[in-house]
Tab-separated table of C-alpha atoms in Angstrom:
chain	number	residue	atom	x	y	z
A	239	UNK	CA	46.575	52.839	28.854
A	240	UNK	CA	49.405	51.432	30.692
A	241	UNK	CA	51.265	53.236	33.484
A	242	UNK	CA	54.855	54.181	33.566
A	243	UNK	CA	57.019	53.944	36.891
A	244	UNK	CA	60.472	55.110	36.462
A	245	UNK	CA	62.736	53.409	38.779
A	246	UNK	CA	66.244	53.433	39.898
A	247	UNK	CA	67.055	49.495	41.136
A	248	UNK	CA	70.415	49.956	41.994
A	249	UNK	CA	69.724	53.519	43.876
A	250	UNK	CA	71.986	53.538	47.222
A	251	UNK	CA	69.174	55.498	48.796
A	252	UNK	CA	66.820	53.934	51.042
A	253	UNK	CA	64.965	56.678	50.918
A	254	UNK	CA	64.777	56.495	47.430
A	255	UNK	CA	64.131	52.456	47.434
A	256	UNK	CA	61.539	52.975	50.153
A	257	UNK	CA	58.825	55.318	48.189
A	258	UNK	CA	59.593	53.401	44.516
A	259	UNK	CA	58.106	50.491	46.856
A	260	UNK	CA	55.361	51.947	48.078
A	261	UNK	CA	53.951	52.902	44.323
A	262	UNK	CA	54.738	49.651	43.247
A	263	UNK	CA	52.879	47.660	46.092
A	264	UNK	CA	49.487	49.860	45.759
A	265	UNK	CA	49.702	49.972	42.189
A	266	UNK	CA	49.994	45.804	42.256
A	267	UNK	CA	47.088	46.161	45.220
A	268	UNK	CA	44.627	48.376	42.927
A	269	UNK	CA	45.301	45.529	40.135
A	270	UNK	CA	46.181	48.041	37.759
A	271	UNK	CA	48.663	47.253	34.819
A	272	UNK	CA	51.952	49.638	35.012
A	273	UNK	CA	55.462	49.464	33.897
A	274	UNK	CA	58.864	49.288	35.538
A	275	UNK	CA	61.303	51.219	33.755
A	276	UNK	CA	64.696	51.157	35.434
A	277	UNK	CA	67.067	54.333	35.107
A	278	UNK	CA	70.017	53.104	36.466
A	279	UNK	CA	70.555	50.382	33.771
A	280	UNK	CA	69.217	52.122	30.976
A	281	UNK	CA	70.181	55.061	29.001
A	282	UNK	CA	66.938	55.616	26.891
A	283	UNK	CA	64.942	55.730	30.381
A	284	UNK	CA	66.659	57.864	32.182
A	285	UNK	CA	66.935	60.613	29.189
A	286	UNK	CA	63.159	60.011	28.505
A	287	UNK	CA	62.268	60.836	32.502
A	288	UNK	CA	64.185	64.048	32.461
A	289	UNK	CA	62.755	65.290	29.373
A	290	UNK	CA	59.266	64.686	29.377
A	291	UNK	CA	59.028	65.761	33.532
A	292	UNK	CA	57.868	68.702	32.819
A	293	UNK	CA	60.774	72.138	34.211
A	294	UNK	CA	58.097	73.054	36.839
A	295	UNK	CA	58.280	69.910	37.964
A	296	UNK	CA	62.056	69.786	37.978
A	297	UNK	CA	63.775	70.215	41.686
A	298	UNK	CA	66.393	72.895	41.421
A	299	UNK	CA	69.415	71.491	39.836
A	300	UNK	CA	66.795	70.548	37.316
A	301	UNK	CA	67.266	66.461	37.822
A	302	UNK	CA	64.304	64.626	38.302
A	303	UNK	CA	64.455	61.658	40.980
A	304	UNK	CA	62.724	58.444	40.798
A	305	UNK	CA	60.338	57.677	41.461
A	306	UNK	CA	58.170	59.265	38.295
A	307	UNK	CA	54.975	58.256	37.238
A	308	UNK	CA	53.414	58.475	33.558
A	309	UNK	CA	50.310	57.436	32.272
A	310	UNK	CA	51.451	56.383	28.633
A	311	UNK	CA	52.384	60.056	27.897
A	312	UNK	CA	51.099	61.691	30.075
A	313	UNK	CA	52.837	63.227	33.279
A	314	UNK	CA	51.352	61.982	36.389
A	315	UNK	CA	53.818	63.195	39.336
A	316	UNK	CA	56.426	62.399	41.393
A	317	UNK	CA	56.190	60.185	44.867
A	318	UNK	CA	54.910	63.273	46.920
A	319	UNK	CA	52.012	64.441	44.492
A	320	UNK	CA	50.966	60.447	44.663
A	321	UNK	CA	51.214	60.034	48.315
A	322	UNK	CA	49.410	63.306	48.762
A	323	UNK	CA	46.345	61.362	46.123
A	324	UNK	CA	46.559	58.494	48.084
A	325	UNK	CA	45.576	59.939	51.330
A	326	UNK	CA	42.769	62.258	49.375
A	327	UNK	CA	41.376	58.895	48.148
A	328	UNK	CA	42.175	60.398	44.046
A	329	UNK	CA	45.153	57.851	43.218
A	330	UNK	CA	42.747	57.028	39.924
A	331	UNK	CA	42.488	60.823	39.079
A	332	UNK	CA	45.649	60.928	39.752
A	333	UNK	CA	46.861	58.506	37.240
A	334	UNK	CA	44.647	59.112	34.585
A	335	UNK	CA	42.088	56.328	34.916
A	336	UNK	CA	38.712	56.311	35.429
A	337	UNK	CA	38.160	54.887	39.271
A	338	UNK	CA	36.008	51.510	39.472
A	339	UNK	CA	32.260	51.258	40.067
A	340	UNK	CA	31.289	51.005	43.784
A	341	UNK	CA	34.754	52.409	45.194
A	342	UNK	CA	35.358	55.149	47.525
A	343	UNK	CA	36.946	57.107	44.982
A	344	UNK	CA	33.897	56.679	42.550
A	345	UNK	CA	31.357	57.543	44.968
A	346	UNK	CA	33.447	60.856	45.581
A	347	UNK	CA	33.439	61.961	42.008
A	348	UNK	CA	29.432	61.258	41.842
A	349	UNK	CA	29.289	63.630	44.493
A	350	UNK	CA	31.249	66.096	43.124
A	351	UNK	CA	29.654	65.729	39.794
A	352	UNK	CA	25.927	66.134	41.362
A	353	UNK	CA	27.164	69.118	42.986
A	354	UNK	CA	28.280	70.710	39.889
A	355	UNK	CA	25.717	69.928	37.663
A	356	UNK	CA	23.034	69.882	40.650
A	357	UNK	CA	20.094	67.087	41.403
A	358	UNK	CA	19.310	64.416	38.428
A	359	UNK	CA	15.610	64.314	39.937
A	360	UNK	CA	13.393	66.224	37.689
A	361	UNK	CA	10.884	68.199	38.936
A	362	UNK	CA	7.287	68.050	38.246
A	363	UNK	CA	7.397	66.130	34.960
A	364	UNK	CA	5.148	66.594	32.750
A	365	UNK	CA	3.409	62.582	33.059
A	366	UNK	CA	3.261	63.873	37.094
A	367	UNK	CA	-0.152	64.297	38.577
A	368	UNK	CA	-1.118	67.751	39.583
A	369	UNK	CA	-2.275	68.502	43.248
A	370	UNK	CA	-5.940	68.718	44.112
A	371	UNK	CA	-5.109	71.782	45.271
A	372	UNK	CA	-4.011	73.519	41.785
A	373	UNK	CA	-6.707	71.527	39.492
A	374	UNK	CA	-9.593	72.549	41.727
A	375	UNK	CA	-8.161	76.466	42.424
A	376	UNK	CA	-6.836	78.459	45.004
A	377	UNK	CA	-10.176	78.406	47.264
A	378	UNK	CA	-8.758	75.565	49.638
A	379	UNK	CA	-5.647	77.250	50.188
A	380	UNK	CA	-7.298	80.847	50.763
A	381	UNK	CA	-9.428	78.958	53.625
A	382	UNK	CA	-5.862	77.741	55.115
A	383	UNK	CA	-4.616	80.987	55.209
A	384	UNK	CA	-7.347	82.386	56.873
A	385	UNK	CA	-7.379	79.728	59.435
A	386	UNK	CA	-3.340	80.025	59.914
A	387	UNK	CA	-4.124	83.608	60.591
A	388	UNK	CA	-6.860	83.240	63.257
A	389	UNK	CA	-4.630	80.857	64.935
A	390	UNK	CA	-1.727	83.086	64.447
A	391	UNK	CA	-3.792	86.022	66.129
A	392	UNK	CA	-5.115	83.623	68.683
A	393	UNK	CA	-1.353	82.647	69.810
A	394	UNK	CA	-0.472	86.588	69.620
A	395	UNK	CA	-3.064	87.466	71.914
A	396	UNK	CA	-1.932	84.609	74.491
A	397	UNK	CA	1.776	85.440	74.053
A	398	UNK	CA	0.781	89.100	74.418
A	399	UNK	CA	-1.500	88.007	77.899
A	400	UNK	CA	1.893	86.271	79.141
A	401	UNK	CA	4.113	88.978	78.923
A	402	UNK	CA	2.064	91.479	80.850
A	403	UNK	CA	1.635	88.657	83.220
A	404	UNK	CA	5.575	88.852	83.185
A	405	UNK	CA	5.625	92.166	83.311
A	406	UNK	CA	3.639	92.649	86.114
A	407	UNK	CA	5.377	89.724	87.443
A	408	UNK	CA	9.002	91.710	87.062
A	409	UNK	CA	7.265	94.878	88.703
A	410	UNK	CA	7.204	92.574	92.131
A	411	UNK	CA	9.876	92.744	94.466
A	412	UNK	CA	11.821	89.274	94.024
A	413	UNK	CA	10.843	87.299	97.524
A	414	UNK	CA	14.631	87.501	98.328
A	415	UNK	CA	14.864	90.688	98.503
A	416	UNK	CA	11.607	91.101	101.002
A	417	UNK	CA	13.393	88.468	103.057
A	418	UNK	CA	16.844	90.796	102.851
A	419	UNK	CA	14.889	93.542	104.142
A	420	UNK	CA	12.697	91.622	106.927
A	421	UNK	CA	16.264	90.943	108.015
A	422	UNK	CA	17.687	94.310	108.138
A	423	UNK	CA	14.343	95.854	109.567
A	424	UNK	CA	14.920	92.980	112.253
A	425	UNK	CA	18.494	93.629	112.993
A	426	UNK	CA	17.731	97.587	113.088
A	427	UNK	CA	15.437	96.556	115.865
A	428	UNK	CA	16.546	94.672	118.263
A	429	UNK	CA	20.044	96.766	118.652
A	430	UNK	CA	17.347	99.795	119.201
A	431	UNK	CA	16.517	97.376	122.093
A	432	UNK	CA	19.921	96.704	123.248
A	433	UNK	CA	20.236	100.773	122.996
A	434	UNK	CA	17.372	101.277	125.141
A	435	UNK	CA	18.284	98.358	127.492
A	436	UNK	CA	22.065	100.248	127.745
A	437	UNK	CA	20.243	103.476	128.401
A	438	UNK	CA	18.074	102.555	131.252
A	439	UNK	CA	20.865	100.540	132.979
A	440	UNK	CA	22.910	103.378	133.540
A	441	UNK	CA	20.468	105.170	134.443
A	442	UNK	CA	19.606	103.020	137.180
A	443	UNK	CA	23.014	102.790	138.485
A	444	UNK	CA	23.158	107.259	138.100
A	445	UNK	CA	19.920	106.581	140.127
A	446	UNK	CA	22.063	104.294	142.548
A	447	UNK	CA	24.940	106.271	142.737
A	448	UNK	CA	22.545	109.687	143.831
A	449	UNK	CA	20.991	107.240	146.841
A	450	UNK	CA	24.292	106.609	148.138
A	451	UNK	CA	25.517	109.986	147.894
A	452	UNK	CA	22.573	111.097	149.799
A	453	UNK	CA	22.494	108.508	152.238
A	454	UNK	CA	26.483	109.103	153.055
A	455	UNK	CA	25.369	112.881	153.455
A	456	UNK	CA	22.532	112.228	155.544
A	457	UNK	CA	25.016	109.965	158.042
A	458	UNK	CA	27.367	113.007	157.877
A	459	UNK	CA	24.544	115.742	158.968
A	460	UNK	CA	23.649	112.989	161.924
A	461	UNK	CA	27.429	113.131	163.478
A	462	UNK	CA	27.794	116.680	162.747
A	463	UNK	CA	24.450	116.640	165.035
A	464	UNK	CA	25.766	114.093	167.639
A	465	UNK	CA	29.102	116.261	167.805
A	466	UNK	CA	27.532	119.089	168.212
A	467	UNK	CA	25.016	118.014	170.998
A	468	UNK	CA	27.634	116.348	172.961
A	469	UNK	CA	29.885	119.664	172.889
A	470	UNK	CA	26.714	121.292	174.312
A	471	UNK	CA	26.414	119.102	176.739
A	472	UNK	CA	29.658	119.242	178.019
């Protein structure tokens, strides 16, 4: 099978020139044997390209550009359907051709293929040995199972001994919050004190206030006296 690249050598677009170089270098990179088929210089070409491109294919006006790739045949796809297998690593799907042992491309396709069909390994053939376990009966895995379950029960009951613990645990006032209220009960206390100390102040200084008031009426009974003497006197 030999590919087909349709080409346009004398194409004023660089555009154009630019992506019928790029097929043509990783083509020659891959090794792979292809075909240049100019359009511009030949007739036959460029009537062959436009009618075996298949119409959905076609852009609007219905006129194929180069570059167009064919494997013998067979429509492969313009420059964007190849760049677009290039960077999926399918440029041999792609084209037709089966991709070589050992490449990236190859090992993709095994994958794909395994996943499809599933695993190659076969299971339990018949030439395999049978467990110790099946030719001698079920007794050895009956005593398993027992023992899994007394171990199982074991674990329960210390899982179920830890979360009363928590529980009890949780019950408890979190030490943070007997320190927040240490500090309140504190706080609540010593401005009872302060209160108190207020209180008993002023009532030392009412206490103060009544001894000078009594003392300033006793002075005024004594001149009242002393007035009164001395205008007895006279």
């Amino acid at each position: 099978m030999v590919i087909k690249v349709f080409l346009a050598s004398s194409s004023g677009s660089t555009a154009i020139k630019k992506k019928q170089q790029d097929v043509v270098g990783f083509l020659e990179a891959l090794k792979l044997d292809y075909t240049q088929l100019d359009i511009a210089c030949n007739e036959e070409n460029r009537m062959w390209m436009r009618q075996n491109v298949p119409e959905e294919k076609k852009p609007t006006n219905g006129i194929p550009l180069p570059p167009q790739i064919f494997n013998e045949e067979s429509y492969c796809g313009d420059y964007d359907t190849f760049f677009d297998a290039k960077e999926d690593n399918s440029v041999y799907a792609f084209l037709g051709l089966p991709p070589p042992p050992g490449s990236k491309e190859a090992a993709q396709a095994d994958k794909e293929h395994i996943v499809q069909n599933g695993t190659h390994a076969a299971e339990n053939p018949d030439d395999s040995e049978v467990p110790v376990e099946e030719r001698n009966g079920n007794a050895h895995g009956e005593k398993e199972q027992v023992e899994a379950a007394d171990e199982e029960e074991g674990e329960g009951g210390e899982a179920g001994d830890e979360a009363t613990e928590g529980e009890t645990a949780g019950d408890e006032p979190p030490a943070a919050e007997e320190g927040e209220e240490e500090a309140v009960e504190e706080t609540d206390e010593a401005q009872a004190e302060e209160v108190e100390e207020e209180e008993e102040q002023e009532e030392e200084e009412l206490r103060q206030l009544e001894e000078e008031e009594e003392a300033e009426a006793q002075e005024g009974e004594e001149d009242d006296l002393e007035e009164t003497q001395e205008e007895e006197a006279e």
